XYZ file of N, CA and C in Angstrom:
243
model
N -10.824 7.855 8.849
C -10.775 9.295 9.030
C -9.405 9.841 8.656
N -8.349 9.100 8.990
C -6.990 9.575 8.717
C -6.758 9.771 7.230
N -7.249 8.843 6.411
C -7.058 8.936 4.963
C -7.871 10.097 4.400
N -9.057 10.314 4.929
C -9.894 11.421 4.461
C -9.306 12.775 4.853
N -8.679 12.834 6.006
C -8.078 14.090 6.446
C -6.779 14.405 5.711
N -6.067 13.379 5.274
C -4.757 13.550 4.626
C -4.683 12.690 3.361
N -5.568 12.916 2.370
C -5.649 11.986 1.233
C -4.358 11.762 0.452
N -3.626 12.779 0.033
C -2.443 12.468 -0.777
C -1.174 12.307 0.058
N -1.305 12.289 1.369
C -0.133 12.317 2.239
C -0.120 11.115 3.185
N 0.439 9.981 2.742
C 0.411 8.783 3.585
C 1.142 8.970 4.913
N 2.217 9.720 4.912
C 2.962 9.914 6.162
C 2.086 10.600 7.215
N 1.404 11.670 6.820
C 0.550 12.385 7.766
C -0.652 11.535 8.178
N -1.203 10.779 7.232
C -2.347 9.918 7.555
C -1.945 8.845 8.556
N -0.780 8.226 8.343
C -0.322 7.187 9.269
C 0.027 7.774 10.634
N 0.638 8.923 10.637
C 0.960 9.574 11.916
C -0.319 9.868 12.691
N -1.319 10.379 12.004
C -2.603 10.656 12.647
C -3.203 9.377 13.209
N -3.178 8.290 12.415
C -3.747 7.010 12.847
C -3.034 6.474 14.081
N -1.726 6.591 14.111
C -0.951 6.082 15.241
C -1.192 6.913 16.498
N -1.372 8.205 16.315
C -1.552 9.097 17.469
C -2.962 9.065 18.044
N -3.865 8.294 17.446
C -5.226 8.228 17.983
C -5.277 7.487 19.308
N -4.259 6.657 19.553
C -4.236 5.888 20.787
C -4.990 4.586 20.636
N -5.018 3.827 21.694
C -5.688 2.531 21.646
C -4.847 1.499 20.911
N -5.506 0.620 20.209
C -4.843 -0.458 19.490
C -4.410 0.060 18.120
N -3.275 0.721 18.063
C -2.868 1.443 16.861
C -2.331 0.558 15.739
N -1.881 -0.668 16.040
C -1.345 -1.528 14.974
C -2.370 -1.773 13.870
N -3.562 -2.283 14.190
C -4.525 -2.516 13.103
C -5.035 -1.216 12.480
N -5.134 -0.162 13.270
C -5.591 1.119 12.729
C -4.581 1.638 11.703
N -3.309 1.577 12.037
C -2.272 2.024 11.107
C -2.193 1.115 9.886
N -2.374 -0.185 10.076
C -2.348 -1.124 8.945
C -3.487 -0.827 7.974
N -4.676 -0.605 8.491
C -5.819 -0.285 7.624
C -5.630 1.072 6.947
N -5.067 2.014 7.673
C -4.793 3.330 7.083
C -3.816 3.193 5.931
N -2.767 2.408 6.134
C -1.796 2.177 5.070
C -2.427 1.502 3.871
N -3.299 0.528 4.111
C -3.983 -0.158 3.019
C -4.877 0.805 2.243
N -5.594 1.651 2.952
C -6.464 2.624 2.287
C -5.658 3.670 1.525
N -4.536 4.083 2.082
C -3.660 5.025 1.366
C -3.173 4.406 0.060
N -2.795 3.147 0.121
C -2.349 2.460 -1.086
C -3.463 2.270 -2.091
N -4.657 1.940 -1.598
C -5.792 1.723 -2.496
C -6.226 3.012 -3.176
N -6.156 4.119 -2.470
C -6.602 5.384 -3.051
C -5.497 6.098 -3.810
N -4.260 5.927 -3.377
C -3.162 6.667 -3.997
C -2.334 5.870 -4.974
N -2.504 4.562 -4.988
C -1.743 3.726 -5.908
C -0.383 3.345 -5.363
N 0.324 2.577 -6.164
C 1.616 2.032 -5.738
C 2.663 3.113 -5.534
N 2.524 4.228 -6.206
C 3.503 5.300 -6.060
C 3.264 6.185 -4.853
N 2.197 5.915 -4.109
C 1.852 6.767 -2.978
C 2.837 6.675 -1.819
N 3.200 5.484 -1.342
C 4.161 5.477 -0.237
C 5.558 5.831 -0.734
N 6.311 6.543 0.077
C 7.676 6.884 -0.326
C 8.508 5.625 -0.570
N 9.371 5.670 -1.579
C 10.206 4.527 -1.922
C 11.057 4.042 -0.774
N 11.517 4.955 0.058
C 12.368 4.531 1.187
C 11.590 3.678 2.181
N 10.268 3.816 2.213
C 9.447 2.968 3.073
C 9.329 1.580 2.478
N 9.003 1.507 1.193
C 8.748 0.207 0.584
C 10.028 -0.613 0.438
N 11.148 0.031 0.256
C 12.411 -0.707 0.152
C 12.766 -1.417 1.450
N 12.291 -0.919 2.556
C 12.610 -1.516 3.860
C 11.683 -2.673 4.222
N 10.629 -2.854 3.467
C 9.685 -3.936 3.756
C 10.272 -5.283 3.374
N 10.043 -6.249 4.220
C 10.455 -7.608 3.911
C 9.616 -8.103 2.733
N 10.255 -8.688 1.761
C 9.600 -9.245 0.569
C 8.895 -8.171 -0.255
N 9.422 -6.958 -0.291
C 8.754 -5.881 -1.030
C 8.700 -6.170 -2.523
N 9.740 -6.778 -3.084
C 9.734 -7.091 -4.514
C 8.628 -8.098 -4.825
N 8.474 -9.088 -3.984
C 7.423 -10.105 -4.184
C 6.040 -9.468 -4.072
N 5.853 -8.595 -3.084
C 4.558 -7.936 -2.930
C 4.251 -7.067 -4.143
N 5.249 -6.406 -4.677
C 5.055 -5.572 -5.856
C 4.648 -6.421 -7.060
N 5.306 -7.564 -7.233
C 4.962 -8.474 -8.327
C 3.534 -8.984 -8.181
N 3.165 -9.369 -6.973
C 1.807 -9.864 -6.738
C 0.765 -8.773 -6.976
N 1.062 -7.556 -6.557
C 0.131 -6.445 -6.766
C -0.047 -6.160 -8.252
N 1.041 -6.211 -9.005
C 0.968 -5.991 -10.448
C 0.142 -7.082 -11.110
N 0.354 -8.316 -10.703
C -0.411 -9.438 -11.252
C -1.891 -9.293 -10.918
N -2.208 -8.924 -9.699
C -3.595 -8.738 -9.296
C -4.251 -7.622 -10.106
N -3.523 -6.538 -10.337
C -4.071 -5.440 -11.132
C -4.362 -5.896 -12.558
N -3.469 -6.684 -13.130
C -3.696 -7.201 -14.488
C -4.919 -8.115 -14.520
N -5.024 -8.986 -13.536
C -6.159 -9.911 -13.482
C -7.480 -9.167 -13.307
N -7.454 -8.066 -12.603
C -8.683 -7.321 -12.353
C -9.227 -6.672 -13.616
N -8.397 -6.562 -14.646
C -8.842 -5.961 -15.903
C -9.640 -6.929 -16.753
N -9.698 -8.185 -16.344
C -10.526 -9.164 -17.039
C -9.727 -10.099 -17.926
N -10.429 -11.044 -18.547
C -9.768 -12.035 -19.391
C -9.092 -11.376 -20.595
N -8.064 -12.033 -21.052
C -7.340 -11.515 -22.195
C -6.192 -10.618 -21.826
N -6.191 -10.133 -20.607
C -5.107 -9.282 -20.144
C -4.347 -9.930 -18.991
N -4.667 -11.161 -18.704
C -4.004 -11.869 -17.604
C -2.554 -12.134 -17.995
N -1.670 -12.235 -17.012
C -0.267 -12.519 -17.317
C -0.103 -13.909 -17.945
N 0.967 -14.082 -18.672
C 1.230 -15.345 -19.356
C 1.585 -16.471 -18.405
N 2.073 -16.136 -17.248
C 2.501 -17.180 -16.310
C 1.957 -16.861 -14.929
N 1.944 -17.893 -14.095
C 1.526 -17.690 -12.713
C 2.713 -17.202 -11.909
N 2.422 -16.364 -10.926
C 3.471 -15.893 -10.028
C 3.691 -16.959 -8.976
N 4.941 -17.379 -8.744
C 5.195 -18.431 -7.750
C 4.845 -17.977 -6.344
């Protein structure tokens, strides 16, 4: 519901998810995942992603996964460690 109410605004969607009460950790995590899936990698503010542990590695893995999802012939030349 949070993503549908605030589609292009991850901050507002996450705030809404957290303020619902109850077990907010998984609710906020799923909201963040849906915001990323619908809005793309540029959706979360850079200041958020820079603070994440292993953000560079996650970005590399996400890029590799996106390339692989396009099918054979577009896969990266090397495996990501």
